[in-house]
mmCIF file of N, CA and C in Angstrom:
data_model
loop_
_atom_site.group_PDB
_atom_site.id
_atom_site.type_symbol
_atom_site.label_atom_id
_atom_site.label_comp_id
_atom_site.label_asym_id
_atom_site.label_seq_id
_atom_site.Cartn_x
_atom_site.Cartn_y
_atom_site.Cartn_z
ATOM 1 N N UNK U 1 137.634 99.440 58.984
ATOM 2 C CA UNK U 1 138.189 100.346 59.972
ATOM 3 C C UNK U 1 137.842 101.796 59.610
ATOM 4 N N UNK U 2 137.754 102.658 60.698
ATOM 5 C CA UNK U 2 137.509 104.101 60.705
ATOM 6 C C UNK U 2 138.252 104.793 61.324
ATOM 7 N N UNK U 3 138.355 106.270 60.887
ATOM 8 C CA UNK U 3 139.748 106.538 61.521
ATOM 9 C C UNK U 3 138.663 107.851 62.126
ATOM 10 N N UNK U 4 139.299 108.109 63.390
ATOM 11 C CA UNK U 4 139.046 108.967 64.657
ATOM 12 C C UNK U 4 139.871 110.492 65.171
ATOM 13 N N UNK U 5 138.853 111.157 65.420
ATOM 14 C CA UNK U 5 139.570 112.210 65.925
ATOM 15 C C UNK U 5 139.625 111.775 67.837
ATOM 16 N N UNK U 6 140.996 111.538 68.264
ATOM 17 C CA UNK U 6 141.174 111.082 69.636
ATOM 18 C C UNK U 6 141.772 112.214 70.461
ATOM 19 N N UNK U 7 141.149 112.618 71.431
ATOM 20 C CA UNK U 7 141.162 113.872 72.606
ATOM 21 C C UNK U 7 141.029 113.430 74.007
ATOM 22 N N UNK U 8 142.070 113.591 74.384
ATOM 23 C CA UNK U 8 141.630 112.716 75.920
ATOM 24 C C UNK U 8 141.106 112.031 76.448
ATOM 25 N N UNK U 9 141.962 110.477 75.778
ATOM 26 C CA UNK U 9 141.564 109.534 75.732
ATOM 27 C C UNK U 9 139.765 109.071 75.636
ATOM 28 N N UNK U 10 139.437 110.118 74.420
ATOM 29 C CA UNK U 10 138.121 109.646 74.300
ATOM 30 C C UNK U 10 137.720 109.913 72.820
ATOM 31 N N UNK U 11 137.082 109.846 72.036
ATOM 32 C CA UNK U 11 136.928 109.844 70.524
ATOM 33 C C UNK U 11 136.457 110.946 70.262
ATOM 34 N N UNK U 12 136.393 111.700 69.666
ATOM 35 C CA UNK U 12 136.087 113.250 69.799
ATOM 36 C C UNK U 12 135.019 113.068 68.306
ATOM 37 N N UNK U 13 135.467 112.397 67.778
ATOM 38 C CA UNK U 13 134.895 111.989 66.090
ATOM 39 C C UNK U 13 135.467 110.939 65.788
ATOM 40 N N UNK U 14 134.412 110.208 65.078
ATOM 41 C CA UNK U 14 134.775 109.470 63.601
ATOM 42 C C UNK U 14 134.320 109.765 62.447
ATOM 43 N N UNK U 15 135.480 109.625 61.642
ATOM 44 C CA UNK U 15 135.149 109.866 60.320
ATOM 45 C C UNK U 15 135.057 108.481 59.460
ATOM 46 N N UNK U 16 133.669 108.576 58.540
ATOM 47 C CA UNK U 16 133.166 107.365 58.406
ATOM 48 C C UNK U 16 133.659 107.081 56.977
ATOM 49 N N UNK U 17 134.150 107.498 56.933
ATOM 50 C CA UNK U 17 135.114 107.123 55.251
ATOM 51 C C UNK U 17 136.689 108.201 55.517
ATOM 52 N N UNK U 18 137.310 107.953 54.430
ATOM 53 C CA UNK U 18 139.022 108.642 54.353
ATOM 54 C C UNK U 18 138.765 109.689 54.700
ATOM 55 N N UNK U 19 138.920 110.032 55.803
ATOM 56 C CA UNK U 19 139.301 111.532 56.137
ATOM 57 C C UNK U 19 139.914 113.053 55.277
ATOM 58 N N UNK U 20 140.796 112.176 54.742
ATOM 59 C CA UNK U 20 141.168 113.174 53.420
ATOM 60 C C UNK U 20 140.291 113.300 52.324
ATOM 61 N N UNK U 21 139.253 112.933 52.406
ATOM 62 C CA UNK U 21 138.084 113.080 51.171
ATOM 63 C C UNK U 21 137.662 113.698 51.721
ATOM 64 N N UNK U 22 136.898 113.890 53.092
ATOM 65 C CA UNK U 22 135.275 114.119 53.453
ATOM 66 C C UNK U 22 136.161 115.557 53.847
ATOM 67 N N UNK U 23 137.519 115.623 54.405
ATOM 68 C CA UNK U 23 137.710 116.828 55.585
ATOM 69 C C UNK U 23 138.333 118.095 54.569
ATOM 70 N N UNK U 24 138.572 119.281 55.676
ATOM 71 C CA UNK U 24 139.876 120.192 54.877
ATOM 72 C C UNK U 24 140.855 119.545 55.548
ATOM 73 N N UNK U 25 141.888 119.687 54.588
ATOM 74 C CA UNK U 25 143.225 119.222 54.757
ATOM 75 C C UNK U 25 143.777 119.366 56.576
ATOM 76 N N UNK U 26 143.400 120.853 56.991
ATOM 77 C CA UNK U 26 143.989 121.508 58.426
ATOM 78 C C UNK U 26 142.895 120.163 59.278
ATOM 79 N N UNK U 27 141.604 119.861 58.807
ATOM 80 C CA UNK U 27 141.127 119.227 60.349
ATOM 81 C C UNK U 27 141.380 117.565 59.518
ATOM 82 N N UNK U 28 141.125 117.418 58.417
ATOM 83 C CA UNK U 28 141.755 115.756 58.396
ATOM 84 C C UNK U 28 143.065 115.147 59.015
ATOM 85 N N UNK U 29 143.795 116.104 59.846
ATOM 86 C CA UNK U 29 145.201 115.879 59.866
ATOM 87 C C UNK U 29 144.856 115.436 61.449
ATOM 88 N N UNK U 30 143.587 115.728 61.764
ATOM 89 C CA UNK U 30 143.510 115.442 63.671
ATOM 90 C C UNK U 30 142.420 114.100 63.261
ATOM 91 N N UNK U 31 142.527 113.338 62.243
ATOM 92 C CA UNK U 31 141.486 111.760 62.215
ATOM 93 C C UNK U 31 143.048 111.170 61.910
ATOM 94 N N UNK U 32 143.705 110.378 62.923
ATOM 95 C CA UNK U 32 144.742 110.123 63.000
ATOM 96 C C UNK U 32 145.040 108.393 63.388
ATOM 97 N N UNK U 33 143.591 107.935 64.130
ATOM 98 C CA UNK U 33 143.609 107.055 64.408
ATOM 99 C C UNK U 33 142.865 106.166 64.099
ATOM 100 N N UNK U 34 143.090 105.001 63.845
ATOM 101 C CA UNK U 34 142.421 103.696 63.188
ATOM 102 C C UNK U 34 141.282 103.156 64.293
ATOM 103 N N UNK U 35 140.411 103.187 64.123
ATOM 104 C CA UNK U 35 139.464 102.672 65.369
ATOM 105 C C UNK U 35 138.043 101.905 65.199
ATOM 106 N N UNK U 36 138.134 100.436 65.608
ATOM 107 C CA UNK U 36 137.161 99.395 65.168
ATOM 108 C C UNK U 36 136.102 100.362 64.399
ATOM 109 N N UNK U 37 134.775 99.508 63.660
ATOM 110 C CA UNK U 37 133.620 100.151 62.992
ATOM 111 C C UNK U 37 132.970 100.147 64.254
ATOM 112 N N UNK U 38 132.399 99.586 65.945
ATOM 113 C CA UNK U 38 131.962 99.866 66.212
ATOM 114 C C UNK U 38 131.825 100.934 67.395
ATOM 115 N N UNK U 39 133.183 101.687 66.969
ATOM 116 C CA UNK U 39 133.433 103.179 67.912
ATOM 117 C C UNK U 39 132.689 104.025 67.613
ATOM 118 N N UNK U 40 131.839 104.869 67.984
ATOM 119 C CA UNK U 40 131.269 106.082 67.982
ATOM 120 C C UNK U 40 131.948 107.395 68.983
ATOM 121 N N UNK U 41 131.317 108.455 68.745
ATOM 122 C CA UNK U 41 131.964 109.550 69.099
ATOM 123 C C UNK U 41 131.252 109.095 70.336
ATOM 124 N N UNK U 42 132.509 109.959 71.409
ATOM 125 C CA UNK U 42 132.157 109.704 73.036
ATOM 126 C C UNK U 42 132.730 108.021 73.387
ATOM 127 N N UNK U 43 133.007 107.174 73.226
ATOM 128 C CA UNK U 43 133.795 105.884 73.513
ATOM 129 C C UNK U 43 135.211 106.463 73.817
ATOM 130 N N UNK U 44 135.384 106.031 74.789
ATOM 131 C CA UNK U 44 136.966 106.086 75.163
ATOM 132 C C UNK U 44 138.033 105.425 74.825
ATOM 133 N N UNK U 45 139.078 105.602 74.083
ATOM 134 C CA UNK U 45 140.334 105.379 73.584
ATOM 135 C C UNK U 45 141.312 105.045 74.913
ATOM 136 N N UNK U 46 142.176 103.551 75.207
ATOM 137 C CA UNK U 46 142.898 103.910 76.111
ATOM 138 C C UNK U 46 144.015 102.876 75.582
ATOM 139 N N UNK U 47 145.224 103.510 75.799
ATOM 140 C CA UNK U 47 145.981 102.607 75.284
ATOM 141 C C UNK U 47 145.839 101.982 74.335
ATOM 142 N N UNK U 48 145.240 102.716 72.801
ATOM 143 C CA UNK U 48 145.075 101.836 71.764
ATOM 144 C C UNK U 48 143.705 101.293 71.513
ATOM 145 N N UNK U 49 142.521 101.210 72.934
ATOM 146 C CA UNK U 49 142.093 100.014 72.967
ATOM 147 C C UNK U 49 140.460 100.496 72.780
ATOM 148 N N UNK U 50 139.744 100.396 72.201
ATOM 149 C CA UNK U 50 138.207 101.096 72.504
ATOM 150 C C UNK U 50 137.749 100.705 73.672
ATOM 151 N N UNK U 51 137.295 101.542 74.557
ATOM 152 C CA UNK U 51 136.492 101.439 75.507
ATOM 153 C C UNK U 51 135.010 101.891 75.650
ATOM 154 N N UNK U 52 134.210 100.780 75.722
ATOM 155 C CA UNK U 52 132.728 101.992 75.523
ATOM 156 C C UNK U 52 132.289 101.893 77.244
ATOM 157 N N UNK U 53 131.555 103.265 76.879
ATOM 158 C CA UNK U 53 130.972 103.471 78.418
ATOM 159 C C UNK U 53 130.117 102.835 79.091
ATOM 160 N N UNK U 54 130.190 102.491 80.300
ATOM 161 C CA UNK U 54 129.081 101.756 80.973
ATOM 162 C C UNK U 54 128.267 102.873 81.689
ATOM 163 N N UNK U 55 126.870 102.356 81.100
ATOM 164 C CA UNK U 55 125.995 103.373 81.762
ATOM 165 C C UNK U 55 125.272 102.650 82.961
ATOM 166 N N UNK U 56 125.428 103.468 84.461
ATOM 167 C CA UNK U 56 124.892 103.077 85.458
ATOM 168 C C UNK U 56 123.414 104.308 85.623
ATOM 169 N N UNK U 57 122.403 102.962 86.079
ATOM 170 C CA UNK U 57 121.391 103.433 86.279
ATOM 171 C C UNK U 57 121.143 104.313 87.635
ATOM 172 N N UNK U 58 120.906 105.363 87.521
ATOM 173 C CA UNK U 58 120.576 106.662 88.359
ATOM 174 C C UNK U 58 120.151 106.057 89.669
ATOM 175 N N UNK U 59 120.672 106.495 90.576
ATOM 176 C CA UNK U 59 119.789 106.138 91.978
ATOM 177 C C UNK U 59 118.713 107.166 92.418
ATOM 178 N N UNK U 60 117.618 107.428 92.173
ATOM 179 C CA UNK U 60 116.279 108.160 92.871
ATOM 180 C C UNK U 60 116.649 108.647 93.964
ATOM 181 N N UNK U 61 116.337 109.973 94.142
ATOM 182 C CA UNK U 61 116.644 110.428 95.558
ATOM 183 C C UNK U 61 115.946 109.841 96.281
ATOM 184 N N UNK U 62 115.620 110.027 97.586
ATOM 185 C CA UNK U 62 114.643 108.903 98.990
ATOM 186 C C UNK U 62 113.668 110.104 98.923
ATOM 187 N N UNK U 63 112.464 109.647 99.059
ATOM 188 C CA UNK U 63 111.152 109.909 99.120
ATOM 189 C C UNK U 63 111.317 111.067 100.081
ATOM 190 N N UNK U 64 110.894 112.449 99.819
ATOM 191 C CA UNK U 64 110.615 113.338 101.226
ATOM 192 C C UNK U 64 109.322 113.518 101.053
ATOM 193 N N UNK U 65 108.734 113.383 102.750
ATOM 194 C CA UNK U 65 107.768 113.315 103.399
ATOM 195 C C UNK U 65 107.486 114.758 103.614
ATOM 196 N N UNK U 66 106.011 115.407 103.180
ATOM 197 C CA UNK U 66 106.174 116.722 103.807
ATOM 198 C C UNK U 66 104.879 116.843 104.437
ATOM 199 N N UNK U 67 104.388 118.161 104.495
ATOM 200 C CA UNK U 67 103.184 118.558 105.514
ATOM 201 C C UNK U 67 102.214 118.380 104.689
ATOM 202 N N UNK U 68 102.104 118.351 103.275
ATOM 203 C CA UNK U 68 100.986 118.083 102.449
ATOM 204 C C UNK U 68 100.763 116.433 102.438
ATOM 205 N N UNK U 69 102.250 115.754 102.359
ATOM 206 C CA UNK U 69 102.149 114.278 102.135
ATOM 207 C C UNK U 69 100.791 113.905 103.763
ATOM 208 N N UNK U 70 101.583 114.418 104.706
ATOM 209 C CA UNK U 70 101.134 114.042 106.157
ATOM 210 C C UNK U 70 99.696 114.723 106.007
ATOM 211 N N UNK U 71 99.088 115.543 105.369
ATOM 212 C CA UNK U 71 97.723 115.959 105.870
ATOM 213 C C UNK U 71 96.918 114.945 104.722
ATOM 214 N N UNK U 72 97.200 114.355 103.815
ATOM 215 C CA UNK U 72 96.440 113.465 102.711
ATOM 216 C C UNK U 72 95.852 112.465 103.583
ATOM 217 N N UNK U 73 96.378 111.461 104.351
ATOM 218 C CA UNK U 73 96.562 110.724 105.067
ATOM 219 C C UNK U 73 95.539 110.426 106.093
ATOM 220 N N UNK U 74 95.205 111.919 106.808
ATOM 221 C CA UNK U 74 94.303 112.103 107.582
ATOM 222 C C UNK U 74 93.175 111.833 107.557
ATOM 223 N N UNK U 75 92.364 111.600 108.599
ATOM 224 C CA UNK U 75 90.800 111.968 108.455
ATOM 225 C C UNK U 75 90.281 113.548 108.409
ATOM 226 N N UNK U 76 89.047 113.666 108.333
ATOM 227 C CA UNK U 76 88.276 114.949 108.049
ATOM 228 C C UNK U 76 88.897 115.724 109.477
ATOM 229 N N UNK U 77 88.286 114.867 110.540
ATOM 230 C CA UNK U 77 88.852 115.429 112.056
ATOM 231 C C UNK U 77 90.302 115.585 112.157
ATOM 232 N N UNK U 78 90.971 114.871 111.763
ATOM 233 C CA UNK U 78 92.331 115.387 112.059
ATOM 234 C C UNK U 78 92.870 116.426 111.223
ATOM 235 N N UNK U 79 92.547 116.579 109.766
ATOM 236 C CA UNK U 79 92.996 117.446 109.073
ATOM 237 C C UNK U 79 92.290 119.102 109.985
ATOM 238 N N UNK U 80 91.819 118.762 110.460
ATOM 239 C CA UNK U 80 90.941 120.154 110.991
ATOM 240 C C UNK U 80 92.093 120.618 112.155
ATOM 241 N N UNK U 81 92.488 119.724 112.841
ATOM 242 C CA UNK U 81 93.468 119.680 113.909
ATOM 243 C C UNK U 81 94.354 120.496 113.702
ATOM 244 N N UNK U 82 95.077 119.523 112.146
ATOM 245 C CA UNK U 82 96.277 119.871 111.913
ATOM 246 C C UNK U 82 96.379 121.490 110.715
ATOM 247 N N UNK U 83 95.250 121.540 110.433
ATOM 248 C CA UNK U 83 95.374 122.859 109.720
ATOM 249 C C UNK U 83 95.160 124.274 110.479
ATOM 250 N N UNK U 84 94.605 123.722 111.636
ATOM 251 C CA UNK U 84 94.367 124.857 113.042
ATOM 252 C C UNK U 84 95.750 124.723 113.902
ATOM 253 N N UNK U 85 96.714 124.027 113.511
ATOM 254 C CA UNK U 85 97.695 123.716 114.286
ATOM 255 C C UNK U 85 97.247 123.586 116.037
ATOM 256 N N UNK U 86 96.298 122.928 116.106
ATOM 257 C CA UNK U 86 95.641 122.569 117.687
ATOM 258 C C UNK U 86 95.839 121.674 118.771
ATOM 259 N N UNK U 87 97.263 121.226 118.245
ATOM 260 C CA UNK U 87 98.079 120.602 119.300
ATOM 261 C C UNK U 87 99.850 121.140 119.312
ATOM 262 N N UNK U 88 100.374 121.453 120.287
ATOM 263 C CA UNK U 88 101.722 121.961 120.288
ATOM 264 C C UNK U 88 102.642 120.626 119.161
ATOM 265 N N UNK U 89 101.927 119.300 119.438
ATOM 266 C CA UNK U 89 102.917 118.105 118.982
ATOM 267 C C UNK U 89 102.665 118.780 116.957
ATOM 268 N N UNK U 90 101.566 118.815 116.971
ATOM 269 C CA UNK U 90 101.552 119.227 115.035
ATOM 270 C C UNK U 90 102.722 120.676 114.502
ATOM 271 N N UNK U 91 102.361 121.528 115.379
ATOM 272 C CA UNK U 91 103.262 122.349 115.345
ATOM 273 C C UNK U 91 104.943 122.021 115.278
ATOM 274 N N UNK U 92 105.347 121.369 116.742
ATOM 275 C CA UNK U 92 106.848 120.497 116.196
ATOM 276 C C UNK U 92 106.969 119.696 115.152
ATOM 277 N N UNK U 93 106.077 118.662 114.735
ATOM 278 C CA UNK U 93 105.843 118.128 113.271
ATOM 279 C C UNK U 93 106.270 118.934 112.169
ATOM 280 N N UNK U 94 105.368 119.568 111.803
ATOM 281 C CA UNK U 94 105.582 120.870 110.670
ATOM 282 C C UNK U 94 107.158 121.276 110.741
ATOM 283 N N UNK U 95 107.522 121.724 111.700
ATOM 284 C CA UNK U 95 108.824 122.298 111.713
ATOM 285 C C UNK U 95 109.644 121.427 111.490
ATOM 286 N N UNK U 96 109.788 119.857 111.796
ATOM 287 C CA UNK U 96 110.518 119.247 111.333
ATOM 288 C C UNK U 96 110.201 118.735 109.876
ATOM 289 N N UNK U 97 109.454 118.749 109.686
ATOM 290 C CA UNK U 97 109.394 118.771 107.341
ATOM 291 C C UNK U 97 110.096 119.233 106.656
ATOM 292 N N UNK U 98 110.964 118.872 105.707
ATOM 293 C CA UNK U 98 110.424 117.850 105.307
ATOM 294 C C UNK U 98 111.265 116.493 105.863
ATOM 295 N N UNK U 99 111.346 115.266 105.665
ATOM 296 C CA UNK U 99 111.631 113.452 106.149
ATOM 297 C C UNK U 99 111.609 112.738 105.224
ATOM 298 N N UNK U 100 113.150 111.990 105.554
ATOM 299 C CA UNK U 100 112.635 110.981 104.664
ATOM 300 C C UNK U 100 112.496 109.777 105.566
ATOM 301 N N UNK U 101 112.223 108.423 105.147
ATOM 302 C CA UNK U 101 111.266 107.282 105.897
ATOM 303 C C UNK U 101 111.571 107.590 107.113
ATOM 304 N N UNK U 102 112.786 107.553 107.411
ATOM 305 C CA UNK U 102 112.797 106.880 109.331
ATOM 306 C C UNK U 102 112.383 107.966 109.572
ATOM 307 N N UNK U 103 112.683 109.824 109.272
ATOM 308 C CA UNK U 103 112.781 110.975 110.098
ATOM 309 C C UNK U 103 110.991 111.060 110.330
ATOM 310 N N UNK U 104 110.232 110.557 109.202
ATOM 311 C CA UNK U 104 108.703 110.360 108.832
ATOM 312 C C UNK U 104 107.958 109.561 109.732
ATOM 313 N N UNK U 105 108.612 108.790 110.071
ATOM 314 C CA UNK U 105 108.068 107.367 110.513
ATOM 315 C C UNK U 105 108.204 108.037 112.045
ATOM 316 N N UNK U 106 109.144 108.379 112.693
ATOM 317 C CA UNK U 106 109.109 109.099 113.727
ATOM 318 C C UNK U 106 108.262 110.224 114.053
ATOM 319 N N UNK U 107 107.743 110.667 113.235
ATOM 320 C CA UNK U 107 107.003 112.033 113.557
ATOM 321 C C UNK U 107 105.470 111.290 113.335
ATOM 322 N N UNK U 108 105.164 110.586 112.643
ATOM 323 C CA UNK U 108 104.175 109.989 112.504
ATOM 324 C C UNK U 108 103.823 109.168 113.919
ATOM 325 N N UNK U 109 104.754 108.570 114.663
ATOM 326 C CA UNK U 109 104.861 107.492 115.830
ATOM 327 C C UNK U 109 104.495 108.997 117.517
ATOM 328 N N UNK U 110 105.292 110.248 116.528
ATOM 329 C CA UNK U 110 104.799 111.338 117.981
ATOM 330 C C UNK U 110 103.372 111.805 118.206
ATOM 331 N N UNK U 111 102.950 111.291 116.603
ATOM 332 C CA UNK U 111 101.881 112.252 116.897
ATOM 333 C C UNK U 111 100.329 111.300 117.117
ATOM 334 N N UNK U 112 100.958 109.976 116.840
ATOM 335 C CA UNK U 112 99.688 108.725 117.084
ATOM 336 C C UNK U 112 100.451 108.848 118.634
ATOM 337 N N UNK U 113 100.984 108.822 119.334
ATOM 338 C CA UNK U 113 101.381 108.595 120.974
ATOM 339 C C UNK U 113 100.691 109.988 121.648
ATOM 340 N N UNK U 114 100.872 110.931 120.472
ATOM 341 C CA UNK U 114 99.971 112.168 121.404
ATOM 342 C C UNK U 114 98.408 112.328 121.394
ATOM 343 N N UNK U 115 97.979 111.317 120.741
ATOM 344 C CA UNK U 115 96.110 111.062 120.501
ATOM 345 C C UNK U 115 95.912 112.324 119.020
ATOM 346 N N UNK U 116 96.953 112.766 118.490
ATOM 347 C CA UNK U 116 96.481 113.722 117.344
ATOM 348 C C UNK U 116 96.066 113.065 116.097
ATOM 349 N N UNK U 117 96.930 112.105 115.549
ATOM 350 C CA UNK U 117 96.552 110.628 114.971
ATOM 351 C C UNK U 117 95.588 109.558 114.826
ATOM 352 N N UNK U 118 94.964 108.839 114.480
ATOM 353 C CA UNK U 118 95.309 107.145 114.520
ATOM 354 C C UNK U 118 96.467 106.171 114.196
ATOM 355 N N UNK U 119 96.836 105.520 114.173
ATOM 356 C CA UNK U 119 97.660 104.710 113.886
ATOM 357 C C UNK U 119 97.139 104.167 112.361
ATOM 358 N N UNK U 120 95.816 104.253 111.790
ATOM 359 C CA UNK U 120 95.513 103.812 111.100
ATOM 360 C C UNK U 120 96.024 104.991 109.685
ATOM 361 N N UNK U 121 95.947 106.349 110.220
ATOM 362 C CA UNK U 121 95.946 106.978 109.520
ATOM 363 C C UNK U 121 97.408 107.626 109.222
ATOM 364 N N UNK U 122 98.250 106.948 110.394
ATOM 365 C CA UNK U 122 99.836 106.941 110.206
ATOM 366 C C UNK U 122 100.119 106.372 109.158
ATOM 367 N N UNK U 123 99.655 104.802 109.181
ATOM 368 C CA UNK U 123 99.758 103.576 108.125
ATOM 369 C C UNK U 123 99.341 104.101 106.997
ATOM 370 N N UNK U 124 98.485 104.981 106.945
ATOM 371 C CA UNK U 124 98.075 105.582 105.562
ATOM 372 C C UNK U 124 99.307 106.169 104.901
ATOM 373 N N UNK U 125 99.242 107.385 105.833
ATOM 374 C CA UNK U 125 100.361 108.403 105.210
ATOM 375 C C UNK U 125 101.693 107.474 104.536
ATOM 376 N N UNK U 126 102.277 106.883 105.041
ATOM 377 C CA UNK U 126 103.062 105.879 104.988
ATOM 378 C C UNK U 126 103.352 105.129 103.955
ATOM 379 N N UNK U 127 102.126 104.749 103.364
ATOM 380 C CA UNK U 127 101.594 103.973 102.320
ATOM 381 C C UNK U 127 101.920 104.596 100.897
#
């Protein structure tokens, strides 16, 4: 057993031998509590009981789609289009950037319906 410095309901320290050896007297007096060998500092104390933390894996933000993602995508001819802004539909595009899938997938679907596109080169971007 190891005895612990415990702070809201969480282990603040362990001290890995008698506290009264390793500490000064003023901070050995806050390793007060007896706590299994396999507590480490940061495990939570509750009611007596060790609790260790469960670590949840991060969720990735959602992919944003922007005006660089959408011009990769293109052919030679369309990038020419879309860097001359030579259709009013590319222009509303742009302004709506950045998207994520569905808002993407929609702007991609306006601008293959307005002939500025292929569909092939939607499927690209997409990809």
């Amino acid at each position: 057993m190891k005895y612990a410095w415990i702070e809201n309901d969480k282990i603040r320290d362990v001290a890995h031998s008698n506290p009264i050896e390793i500490y000064h007297p003023d901070v050995a007096v806050l390793y007060t509590t007896q706590v299994p060998d396999d507590a480490v500092n940061g495990d939570g104390w509750v009611n007596g009981a060790l609790v260790k933390p469960v670590y949840v894996e991060p969720t990735p933000a959602p992919r944003q789609w922007t005006a660089d993602n959408f011009r990769t995508g293109m052919t030679l001819a369309e990038k020419t289009k879309w860097d001359n802004n030579s259709a009013p539909e590319i222009i509303t595009v742009k302004a709506e950037l950045p998207q994520e899938l569905a808002g993407a997938t929609e702007l991609l679907d306006f601008l293959v319906a307005a002939n500025v596109i292929s569909q092939t080169s939607a499927d690209k971007i997409l990809a």
